[in-house]
Tab-separated table of C-alpha atoms and ligand atoms in Angstrom:
chain	number	residue	atom	x	y	z
A	1	MET	CA	68.535	34.833	-9.985
A	2	LYS	CA	67.427	31.033	-9.468
A	3	ILE	CA	64.107	29.057	-9.990
A	4	THR	CA	64.597	27.432	-6.524
A	5	HIS	CA	61.019	25.871	-5.629
A	6	ILE	CA	58.077	26.463	-7.339
A	7	GLN	CA	54.349	25.441	-6.301
A	8	ALA	CA	51.447	24.957	-8.321
A	9	TYR	CA	48.194	23.902	-7.610
A	10	GLU	CA	44.139	24.247	-8.641
A	11	ILE	CA	42.713	27.517	-8.022
A	12	LEU	CA	38.799	27.988	-8.808
A	13	ALA	CA	38.548	30.206	-12.012
A	14	SER	CA	34.806	32.194	-12.789
A	15	GLY	CA	33.595	29.680	-14.843
A	16	GLY	CA	33.306	27.151	-11.769
A	17	TYR	CA	36.225	25.315	-12.740
A	18	PRO	CA	39.652	24.468	-12.057
A	19	THR	CA	42.560	26.529	-13.239
A	20	VAL	CA	46.145	26.261	-12.512
A	21	GLU	CA	47.893	29.017	-10.287
A	22	VAL	CA	51.725	29.112	-10.046
A	23	LYS	CA	53.515	29.943	-7.107
A	24	VAL	CA	57.572	30.854	-8.445
A	25	THR	CA	60.570	31.107	-5.771
A	26	LEU	CA	64.100	32.214	-6.601
A	27	ASP	CA	66.955	32.130	-4.261
A	28	THR	CA	66.757	36.017	-4.373
A	29	GLY	CA	63.904	35.640	-1.834
A	30	THR	CA	61.260	36.766	-4.190
A	31	ILE	CA	58.306	35.198	-5.429
A	32	GLY	CA	55.829	35.611	-8.382
A	33	ILE	CA	52.387	34.073	-8.927
A	34	ALA	CA	50.710	33.760	-11.393
A	35	SER	CA	47.236	32.122	-12.894
A	36	VAL	CA	45.696	31.488	-16.779
A	37	PRO	CA	42.068	31.441	-17.698
A	38	TYR	CA	40.591	29.228	-20.213
A	39	GLY	CA	38.051	30.140	-22.926
A	40	ALA	CA	34.434	29.416	-24.139
A	41	SER	CA	35.326	29.199	-27.159
A	42	ALA	CA	38.020	28.526	-27.713
A	43	GLY	CA	39.641	28.019	-31.421
A	44	THR	CA	40.154	24.395	-32.926
A	45	HIS	CA	44.147	26.163	-33.116
A	46	GLU	CA	44.768	27.265	-30.116
A	47	ALA	CA	47.083	25.987	-26.868
A	48	THR	CA	46.229	22.697	-25.261
A	49	VAL	CA	44.560	23.860	-21.954
A	50	LEU	CA	45.380	20.391	-20.506
A	51	THR	CA	42.489	18.647	-18.070
A	52	ASP	CA	42.633	15.518	-16.502
A	53	LYS	CA	39.865	13.083	-18.186
A	54	ASP	CA	39.260	11.265	-14.309
A	55	GLU	CA	35.646	11.950	-14.747
A	56	THR	CA	35.166	11.372	-10.725
A	57	ARG	CA	36.680	14.859	-10.152
A	58	TRP	CA	35.514	18.493	-11.933
A	59	ASN	CA	32.976	16.665	-14.243
A	60	GLY	CA	36.634	15.730	-16.502
A	61	GLN	CA	38.088	19.386	-15.677
A	62	GLY	CA	40.429	18.655	-13.078
A	63	ASN	CA	44.008	20.254	-14.006
A	64	LEU	CA	46.189	18.145	-11.436
A	65	THR	CA	47.610	16.166	-14.439
A	66	ALA	CA	48.813	19.424	-15.451
A	67	VAL	CA	49.532	20.552	-11.514
A	68	ASN	CA	51.372	17.043	-11.934
A	69	ASN	CA	53.938	18.293	-14.920
A	70	ILE	CA	54.502	21.480	-13.562
A	71	LEU	CA	55.337	19.539	-10.331
A	72	THR	CA	58.049	16.759	-12.442
A	73	GLU	CA	59.187	17.889	-15.307
A	74	ILE	CA	59.080	21.395	-15.563
A	75	THR	CA	60.901	21.660	-12.352
A	76	ALA	CA	63.558	19.721	-13.563
A	77	ALA	CA	64.444	21.296	-16.099
A	78	THR	CA	63.864	24.997	-15.296
A	79	ARG	CA	66.354	24.294	-12.486
A	80	GLU	CA	69.235	25.415	-14.141
A	81	ILE	CA	67.322	28.760	-15.709
A	82	ASP	CA	67.835	32.170	-14.638
A	83	ALA	CA	64.440	34.208	-13.951
A	84	ASP	CA	65.293	36.803	-15.761
A	85	ASN	CA	65.723	35.066	-18.919
A	86	GLN	CA	62.717	34.725	-19.718
A	87	ILE	CA	63.474	34.349	-23.831
A	88	ALA	CA	65.550	31.397	-22.766
A	89	LEU	CA	63.151	29.870	-20.339
A	90	ASP	CA	60.393	29.831	-22.755
A	91	SER	CA	62.486	28.583	-25.025
A	92	ALA	CA	62.928	25.645	-23.148
A	93	LEU	CA	59.335	24.882	-21.942
A	94	ILE	CA	58.204	24.926	-25.493
A	95	ALA	CA	61.346	22.392	-26.611
A	96	LEU	CA	60.674	20.311	-23.073
A	97	ASP	CA	56.619	20.174	-24.615
A	98	GLY	CA	58.218	19.592	-27.820
A	99	THR	CA	54.189	19.296	-29.456
A	100	PRO	CA	53.011	22.179	-32.111
A	101	ASN	CA	50.138	23.314	-29.591
A	102	LYS	CA	51.238	22.420	-25.633
A	103	ALA	CA	50.091	19.249	-25.770
A	104	ARG	CA	51.763	17.305	-23.589
A	105	LEU	CA	52.802	19.319	-20.740
A	106	GLY	CA	49.282	21.345	-21.263
A	107	GLY	CA	49.338	25.260	-22.360
A	108	ASN	CA	47.713	25.823	-18.602
A	109	ALA	CA	50.766	24.307	-17.405
A	110	VAL	CA	53.697	25.963	-19.543
A	111	LEU	CA	51.890	28.849	-18.856
A	112	ALA	CA	51.228	29.615	-15.672
A	113	VAL	CA	54.962	28.688	-15.105
A	114	SER	CA	56.306	31.161	-18.061
A	115	LEU	CA	54.131	34.040	-17.023
A	116	ALA	CA	54.736	33.506	-12.950
A	117	THR	CA	58.425	33.306	-13.392
A	118	ALA	CA	58.079	37.031	-15.407
A	119	ARG	CA	56.614	38.211	-12.541
A	120	ALA	CA	59.293	36.619	-9.848
A	121	ALA	CA	62.041	37.996	-11.806
A	122	ALA	CA	59.887	41.515	-12.616
A	123	ASN	CA	59.954	41.209	-8.493
A	124	ALA	CA	63.002	40.833	-7.722
A	125	LYS	CA	63.969	44.114	-9.823
A	126	ARG	CA	62.016	45.991	-8.367
A	127	GLN	CA	60.136	47.058	-11.432
A	128	PRO	CA	56.368	47.361	-12.380
A	129	LEU	CA	55.439	44.298	-14.710
A	130	TYR	CA	55.340	46.261	-17.510
A	131	ARG	CA	58.245	48.153	-17.302
A	132	TYR	CA	59.712	44.239	-17.133
A	133	MET	CA	58.422	43.504	-20.284
A	134	MET	CA	59.495	46.597	-21.774
A	135	ASP	CA	63.182	45.815	-21.287
A	136	THR	CA	62.690	41.556	-21.565
A	137	TYR	CA	61.907	41.856	-24.894
A	138	SER	CA	63.394	45.858	-26.211
A	139	LEU	CA	59.528	47.125	-26.281
A	140	GLN	CA	59.431	51.110	-26.702
A	141	PRO	CA	55.317	51.563	-26.343
A	142	ASP	CA	54.598	55.620	-26.480
A	143	LEU	CA	53.241	55.426	-22.853
A	144	SER	CA	51.142	58.403	-23.222
A	145	LYS	CA	48.647	56.587	-24.859
A	146	LEU	CA	47.483	53.579	-22.637
A	147	PRO	CA	45.541	50.771	-23.383
A	148	GLN	CA	41.819	52.037	-24.244
A	149	PRO	CA	39.059	50.162	-23.094
A	150	MET	CA	36.634	47.605	-25.366
A	151	VAL	CA	34.048	47.047	-22.544
A	152	VAL	CA	31.877	44.323	-23.636
A	153	VAL	CA	27.970	45.266	-22.556
A	154	ILE	CA	26.223	42.414	-24.433
A	155	GLU	CA	26.953	38.808	-24.472
A	156	GLY	CA	25.778	35.920	-26.433
A	157	GLY	CA	26.451	32.460	-28.137
A	158	LYS	CA	28.593	30.538	-25.562
A	159	HIS	CA	28.853	32.786	-23.270
A	160	ALA	CA	25.192	33.241	-21.937
A	161	ASP	CA	22.031	31.217	-22.853
A	162	GLU	CA	19.326	31.675	-25.122
A	163	SER	CA	20.725	35.165	-25.875
A	164	THR	CA	22.493	36.583	-29.231
A	165	ASP	CA	23.940	34.392	-31.854
A	166	PHE	CA	26.870	36.801	-31.745
A	167	GLN	CA	29.134	36.250	-28.562
A	168	GLU	CA	30.190	40.051	-27.877
A	169	PHE	CA	28.704	43.560	-28.252
A	170	CYS	CA	31.068	45.966	-26.756
A	171	ILE	CA	31.298	49.628	-26.375
A	172	THR	CA	34.733	51.311	-27.196
A	173	ALA	CA	36.480	54.344	-25.906
A	174	MET	CA	37.629	56.785	-29.227
A	175	GLU	CA	39.368	59.384	-28.016
A	176	GLN	CA	42.977	59.002	-27.001
A	177	ASN	CA	42.317	60.023	-23.510
A	178	SER	CA	42.447	58.900	-19.375
A	179	VAL	CA	41.839	55.256	-19.318
A	180	THR	CA	40.074	56.291	-16.385
A	181	GLU	CA	37.951	58.743	-17.775
A	182	ASN	CA	36.986	55.961	-20.988
A	183	VAL	CA	36.071	53.494	-18.662
A	184	ARG	CA	33.640	55.893	-16.480
A	185	LYS	CA	32.076	56.709	-19.623
A	186	ALA	CA	31.874	53.240	-20.511
A	187	LEU	CA	30.521	52.052	-17.399
A	188	GLU	CA	27.849	54.849	-17.199
A	189	THR	CA	27.062	53.536	-20.751
A	190	TYR	CA	26.706	49.872	-19.899
A	191	HIS	CA	24.157	51.251	-16.992
A	192	HIS	CA	21.669	53.105	-18.695
A	193	LEU	CA	22.334	50.064	-21.477
A	194	LYS	CA	20.350	48.149	-18.414
A	195	LYS	CA	18.049	51.162	-18.230
A	196	VAL	CA	17.184	50.543	-22.420
A	197	LEU	CA	16.977	46.699	-21.744
A	198	LYS	CA	14.294	47.464	-18.687
A	199	ASN	CA	12.269	49.257	-21.202
A	200	GLU	CA	12.169	46.918	-24.169
A	201	LYS	CA	11.489	43.995	-21.526
A	202	LEU	CA	14.594	42.454	-21.650
A	203	SER	CA	16.273	40.556	-18.559
A	204	ILE	CA	19.597	42.689	-17.106
A	205	ASN	CA	20.401	39.413	-15.772
A	206	VAL	CA	24.717	38.426	-16.983
A	207	GLY	CA	26.296	36.161	-18.905
A	208	ASN	CA	30.237	34.949	-18.615
A	209	GLU	CA	31.695	38.148	-18.778
A	210	GLY	CA	29.537	39.793	-16.565
A	211	ALA	CA	27.874	41.423	-19.643
A	212	PHE	CA	24.048	41.968	-20.261
A	213	ALA	CA	22.831	38.436	-21.445
A	214	PRO	CA	19.228	38.818	-22.594
A	215	ASN	CA	16.893	36.329	-23.241
A	216	GLY	CA	14.618	36.253	-26.700
A	217	ILE	CA	16.565	39.350	-27.391
A	218	ALA	CA	14.888	40.126	-31.682
A	219	SER	CA	17.730	40.317	-33.872
A	220	ASN	CA	21.357	40.259	-33.846
A	221	GLU	CA	21.088	43.794	-35.029
A	222	ALA	CA	19.080	44.727	-31.994
A	223	PRO	CA	22.082	45.385	-29.461
A	224	MET	CA	23.945	47.822	-31.602
A	225	GLN	CA	20.678	49.873	-31.732
A	226	TYR	CA	20.404	49.750	-27.882
A	227	ILE	CA	23.795	50.810	-27.246
A	228	VAL	CA	23.609	53.246	-29.567
A	229	GLU	CA	20.676	55.072	-27.346
A	230	ALA	CA	22.509	53.983	-24.293
A	231	ILE	CA	25.159	56.467	-25.647
A	232	LYS	CA	23.310	59.190	-26.317
A	233	ASN	CA	21.598	58.993	-23.402
A	234	ALA	CA	24.682	58.846	-21.107
A	235	GLY	CA	25.434	62.343	-22.857
A	236	TYR	CA	27.995	60.999	-25.203
A	237	THR	CA	27.813	60.762	-28.824
A	238	PRO	CA	28.477	57.854	-30.721
A	239	GLY	CA	31.035	58.260	-32.947
A	240	LYS	CA	32.531	60.488	-31.589
A	241	ASP	CA	33.469	59.596	-27.698
A	242	LEU	CA	32.312	55.896	-27.623
A	243	GLY	CA	31.933	53.483	-30.704
A	244	ILE	CA	30.817	49.488	-31.067
A	245	SER	CA	32.948	46.624	-31.345
A	246	ILE	CA	31.478	43.330	-32.274
A	247	ASP	CA	33.213	39.916	-32.101
A	248	ALA	CA	30.722	37.402	-33.565
A	249	ALA	CA	32.769	34.367	-32.675
A	250	ALA	CA	31.599	33.023	-35.966
A	251	SER	CA	33.324	29.725	-36.255
A	252	GLU	CA	30.530	28.483	-33.162
A	253	PHE	CA	27.984	28.925	-35.493
A	254	PHE	CA	29.260	27.612	-39.427
A	255	THR	CA	28.320	24.119	-40.218
A	256	GLY	CA	29.800	24.505	-43.597
A	257	ASN	CA	27.239	27.368	-44.216
A	258	TYR	CA	26.694	30.232	-41.467
A	259	GLU	CA	23.785	29.112	-39.077
A	260	LEU	CA	21.999	32.311	-37.303
A	261	LYS	CA	19.255	31.315	-35.349
A	262	LEU	CA	17.894	34.905	-34.875
A	263	GLU	CA	17.759	35.562	-38.326
A	264	GLY	CA	16.581	32.413	-38.981
A	265	ARG	CA	18.630	31.385	-41.779
A	266	GLN	CA	21.626	30.048	-43.109
A	267	PHE	CA	24.351	32.021	-45.026
A	268	THR	CA	27.082	31.555	-47.446
A	269	GLY	CA	30.295	33.140	-46.891
A	270	GLU	CA	29.690	35.969	-49.742
A	271	GLU	CA	25.978	36.299	-48.643
A	272	LEU	CA	27.306	36.724	-44.454
A	273	ILE	CA	29.402	39.523	-45.596
A	274	ASN	CA	26.926	41.470	-47.968
A	275	PHE	CA	24.658	41.266	-44.791
A	276	TYR	CA	27.245	42.222	-42.610
A	277	ALA	CA	27.758	45.428	-45.523
A	278	GLU	CA	24.089	46.656	-44.565
A	279	TRP	CA	24.988	47.735	-41.584
A	280	VAL	CA	28.335	49.291	-41.568
A	281	ASP	CA	27.234	51.945	-42.489
A	282	LYS	CA	24.823	52.286	-39.820
A	283	TYR	CA	26.620	51.688	-36.470
A	284	PRO	CA	29.175	53.764	-35.390
A	285	PHE	CA	31.931	50.376	-35.830
A	286	VAL	CA	35.226	50.572	-34.045
A	287	SER	CA	36.498	47.276	-34.909
A	288	LEU	CA	34.615	43.492	-36.338
A	289	GLU	CA	36.280	40.084	-34.610
A	290	ASP	CA	35.412	36.570	-35.751
A	291	MET	CA	32.805	37.971	-38.850
A	292	LEU	CA	33.733	34.945	-40.633
A	293	ALA	CA	35.327	31.160	-38.796
A	294	GLU	CA	37.818	30.402	-38.315
A	295	ASP	CA	39.907	28.682	-41.610
A	296	ASP	CA	37.233	30.710	-44.130
A	297	TRP	CA	40.339	32.088	-45.612
A	298	ASP	CA	38.509	33.570	-49.050
A	299	SER	CA	35.553	35.332	-47.043
A	300	TRP	CA	37.987	37.192	-43.858
A	301	VAL	CA	40.104	38.886	-47.360
A	302	ALA	CA	37.166	39.723	-48.824
A	303	LEU	CA	35.172	41.513	-45.525
A	304	ASN	CA	38.894	42.958	-45.568
A	305	LYS	CA	38.247	44.956	-48.084
A	306	LEU	CA	35.420	46.219	-47.089
A	307	LEU	CA	36.374	47.221	-43.430
A	308	LYS	CA	39.155	48.742	-45.165
A	309	GLU	CA	37.912	51.367	-47.082
A	310	LYS	CA	35.329	52.130	-44.288
A	311	GLY	CA	38.170	52.830	-41.197
A	312	ILE	CA	37.120	49.883	-39.388
A	313	THR	CA	39.486	47.412	-38.275
A	314	HIS	CA	38.738	43.581	-38.540
A	315	ILE	CA	40.501	41.736	-35.753
A	316	GLY	CA	41.274	38.027	-36.050
A	317	ASP	CA	41.364	35.776	-32.423
A	318	ASP	CA	39.916	32.637	-33.039
A	319	LEU	CA	41.184	32.967	-36.719
A	320	THR	CA	45.055	33.911	-35.539
A	321	VAL	CA	44.738	32.223	-31.893
A	322	THR	CA	48.167	34.527	-30.695
A	323	ASN	CA	50.506	32.354	-33.731
A	324	ILE	CA	52.879	34.309	-35.294
A	325	THR	CA	52.262	31.785	-38.167
A	326	ARG	CA	48.425	32.420	-38.416
A	327	LEU	CA	49.451	36.027	-38.262
A	328	ARG	CA	52.101	35.793	-40.725
A	329	LYS	CA	49.086	34.094	-43.334
A	330	ALA	CA	46.657	37.123	-42.469
A	331	ILE	CA	49.009	39.469	-43.000
A	332	GLU	CA	51.011	38.337	-46.750
A	333	LEU	CA	47.393	37.137	-47.287
A	334	ASP	CA	46.082	40.785	-46.410
A	335	ALA	CA	42.786	39.145	-44.746
A	336	ILE	CA	42.747	41.559	-41.422
A	337	THR	CA	43.716	44.634	-39.477
A	338	GLY	CA	43.649	43.724	-36.029
A	339	ILE	CA	44.935	40.829	-33.930
A	340	ILE	CA	43.106	39.633	-30.687
A	341	ILE	CA	45.964	38.959	-28.361
A	342	LYS	CA	45.630	36.160	-25.038
A	343	PRO	CA	48.487	34.234	-23.687
A	344	ASN	CA	46.824	30.812	-23.103
A	345	GLN	CA	46.062	30.113	-27.179
A	346	ILE	CA	49.639	30.244	-27.561
A	347	GLY	CA	50.672	29.331	-24.328
A	348	THR	CA	54.280	31.388	-23.088
A	349	LEU	CA	55.397	35.002	-22.436
A	350	SER	CA	57.636	35.066	-25.108
A	351	GLU	CA	55.355	34.142	-28.033
A	352	THR	CA	53.086	35.967	-26.645
A	353	VAL	CA	55.060	39.509	-27.537
A	354	ALA	CA	56.864	37.817	-30.725
A	355	CYS	CA	53.508	37.368	-31.446
A	356	CYS	CA	52.561	41.723	-30.765
A	357	LYS	CA	55.901	42.092	-32.356
A	358	ILE	CA	55.351	40.996	-35.718
A	359	ALA	CA	51.711	42.629	-35.562
A	360	ASN	CA	53.077	46.018	-34.843
A	361	GLU	CA	55.955	46.126	-36.880
A	362	HIS	CA	52.987	45.455	-39.876
A	363	GLY	CA	50.659	48.245	-38.711
A	364	ILE	CA	47.805	45.553	-37.502
A	365	THR	CA	46.578	46.615	-34.255
A	366	THR	CA	46.369	44.979	-30.849
A	367	VAL	CA	43.769	44.341	-28.667
A	368	THR	CA	44.715	42.569	-25.460
A	369	SER	CA	42.162	39.905	-24.053
A	370	HIS	CA	40.289	38.523	-21.327
A	371	ARG	CA	38.879	34.196	-21.892
A	372	GLY	CA	35.349	34.107	-21.303
A	373	GLY	CA	35.224	30.816	-20.130
A	374	GLY	CA	36.932	30.897	-16.868
A	375	GLU	CA	38.661	34.436	-15.921
A	376	THR	CA	40.716	34.422	-12.192
A	377	ASN	CA	41.528	38.235	-10.576
A	378	ASP	CA	45.546	38.016	-12.113
A	379	HIS	CA	45.482	41.330	-14.182
A	380	PHE	CA	49.158	40.228	-16.312
A	381	ILE	CA	46.727	41.278	-19.304
A	382	ALA	CA	46.667	44.597	-18.099
A	383	ASP	CA	50.159	44.934	-17.926
A	384	LEU	CA	51.152	43.378	-21.154
A	385	ALA	CA	48.712	45.505	-22.838
A	386	VAL	CA	51.016	48.465	-22.009
A	387	ALA	CA	54.595	46.908	-22.319
A	388	VAL	CA	53.399	45.928	-25.759
A	389	GLY	CA	51.470	49.026	-27.049
A	390	SER	CA	47.817	47.781	-27.542
A	391	ALA	CA	45.155	49.966	-28.713
A	392	TYR	CA	42.583	47.804	-26.389
A	393	VAL	CA	42.097	45.800	-23.979
A	394	LYS	CA	39.010	43.532	-24.265
A	395	VAL	CA	37.117	43.239	-21.276
A	396	GLY	CA	33.447	42.386	-19.467
A	397	PRO	CA	32.083	45.783	-17.253
A	398	THR	CA	31.692	43.843	-13.906
A	399	ARG	CA	32.532	40.740	-11.859
A	400	GLY	CA	36.386	41.389	-10.024
A	401	GLU	CA	37.494	38.493	-11.874
A	402	ARG	CA	37.402	41.211	-14.959
A	403	VAL	CA	37.402	44.411	-13.327
A	404	SER	CA	40.820	43.746	-12.251
A	405	LYS	CA	41.823	44.040	-15.462
A	406	TYR	CA	40.166	47.488	-15.250
A	407	ASN	CA	41.565	48.963	-11.664
A	408	ARG	CA	45.143	47.452	-12.370
A	409	LEU	CA	45.074	50.091	-15.751
A	410	MET	CA	43.846	53.019	-14.168
A	411	GLU	CA	46.816	52.045	-11.645
A	412	ILE	CA	49.459	51.993	-14.493
A	413	GLU	CA	47.960	55.315	-15.648
A	414	ARG	CA	48.041	56.721	-12.163
A	415	GLU	CA	51.976	55.023	-11.991
A	416	LEU	CA	52.711	57.264	-14.463
A	417	LEU	CA	51.134	60.155	-14.176
A	418	LYS	CA	53.234	60.417	-10.700
A	419	ARG	CA	56.337	60.627	-12.916
B	501	PGA	P1	36.079	32.971	-25.369
B	501	PGA	O1	35.723	34.563	-26.005
B	501	PGA	O2	37.605	33.648	-24.081
B	501	PGA	O3	35.317	32.157	-24.602
B	501	PGA	O4	37.187	32.151	-26.799
B	501	PGA	C1	36.522	35.805	-26.262
B	501	PGA	C2	36.768	36.006	-27.381
B	501	PGA	O5	36.461	35.891	-28.145
B	501	PGA	O6	37.364	37.329	-27.762
B	502	ZN	ZN1	36.720	36.601	-29.900
């Protein structure tokens, strides 16, 4: 199963800027297509998104350099590799790039080829993508427990204009139930949240991820009150059917101290943890993500102690960037109990799965996630989440590029139930 042809080109991502899509053709005649997303609040330790620096095109955000790297160097280097040997393919891509963060060829170039080849090989074997990944990486998820929805319903930070300091407030399914049912419950609650916001005279316009992004909201705590109200109004029980997850994306408001504009104050790490501590018994939290900055390890360790006692999953995203070195450090320090998984943070499928395997071995919950800057309709992450046994997928509630992920997850559920 050899790669005979690689096509690479720019397509539009949801943020209105280009990203890379790749079409891989195998000697079996089978094709695989994949495209890659990008973040709005990308961590500094992530793989590089290589953009053109040509200010005359796309304000310097073009992807033609990445595309060209695929059409020249990557095509030449992958000619002799078996497409169904994904680990060999990804190792070759990593070696060819030669940098720790895919800076030379571009994480966007490398990942698009990695994912498109996996899809082509799965197609050639007539396997659903999640099955192909399970076989390729010897993964044995409990398929009776599919990843559950963590639905972003209010967004702020870099995903909106003049909304909350925190980046995401999510409604998270709490009952291990049918994904389809839990998506329905969460989305019904989202529609009730719209009414709650309207009653508060807040805007119901949506931000990057299709969640409400209310301008002029009073505090970073207000969304939690609104969400609890919406859960009740929808006829569900907060803390039983549905809970709350927050992603503060704290690196974005860390300037040596933590500057929360809505609170009108600056916090040290310790002060911020005390501020959070007041909330943990008040709201039905499932998880808290990136509540502290990406290199503030001591504070992470301190917050982890508190959240472990409360049974709240403490998730690293910018802290860990789907990178096994950073995950291992977080495990050694006892800094997290959960990790966000985003393939484009690291740049190949095999490295993404390796990170999930280490997390699984250490009882760290994985949450496979969309990106805020620009997403595409590619729903690869839904299959990935199933294959690695993620507890949740974190995706926005509306806009085609978001709901495509939930739709694929529900399709997988239907497929499995038929068996
Ligand atoms: P990003 O945000 O994709 O803009 O980094 C999503 C997240 O932080 O989870
Ligand atoms: Zn995050």
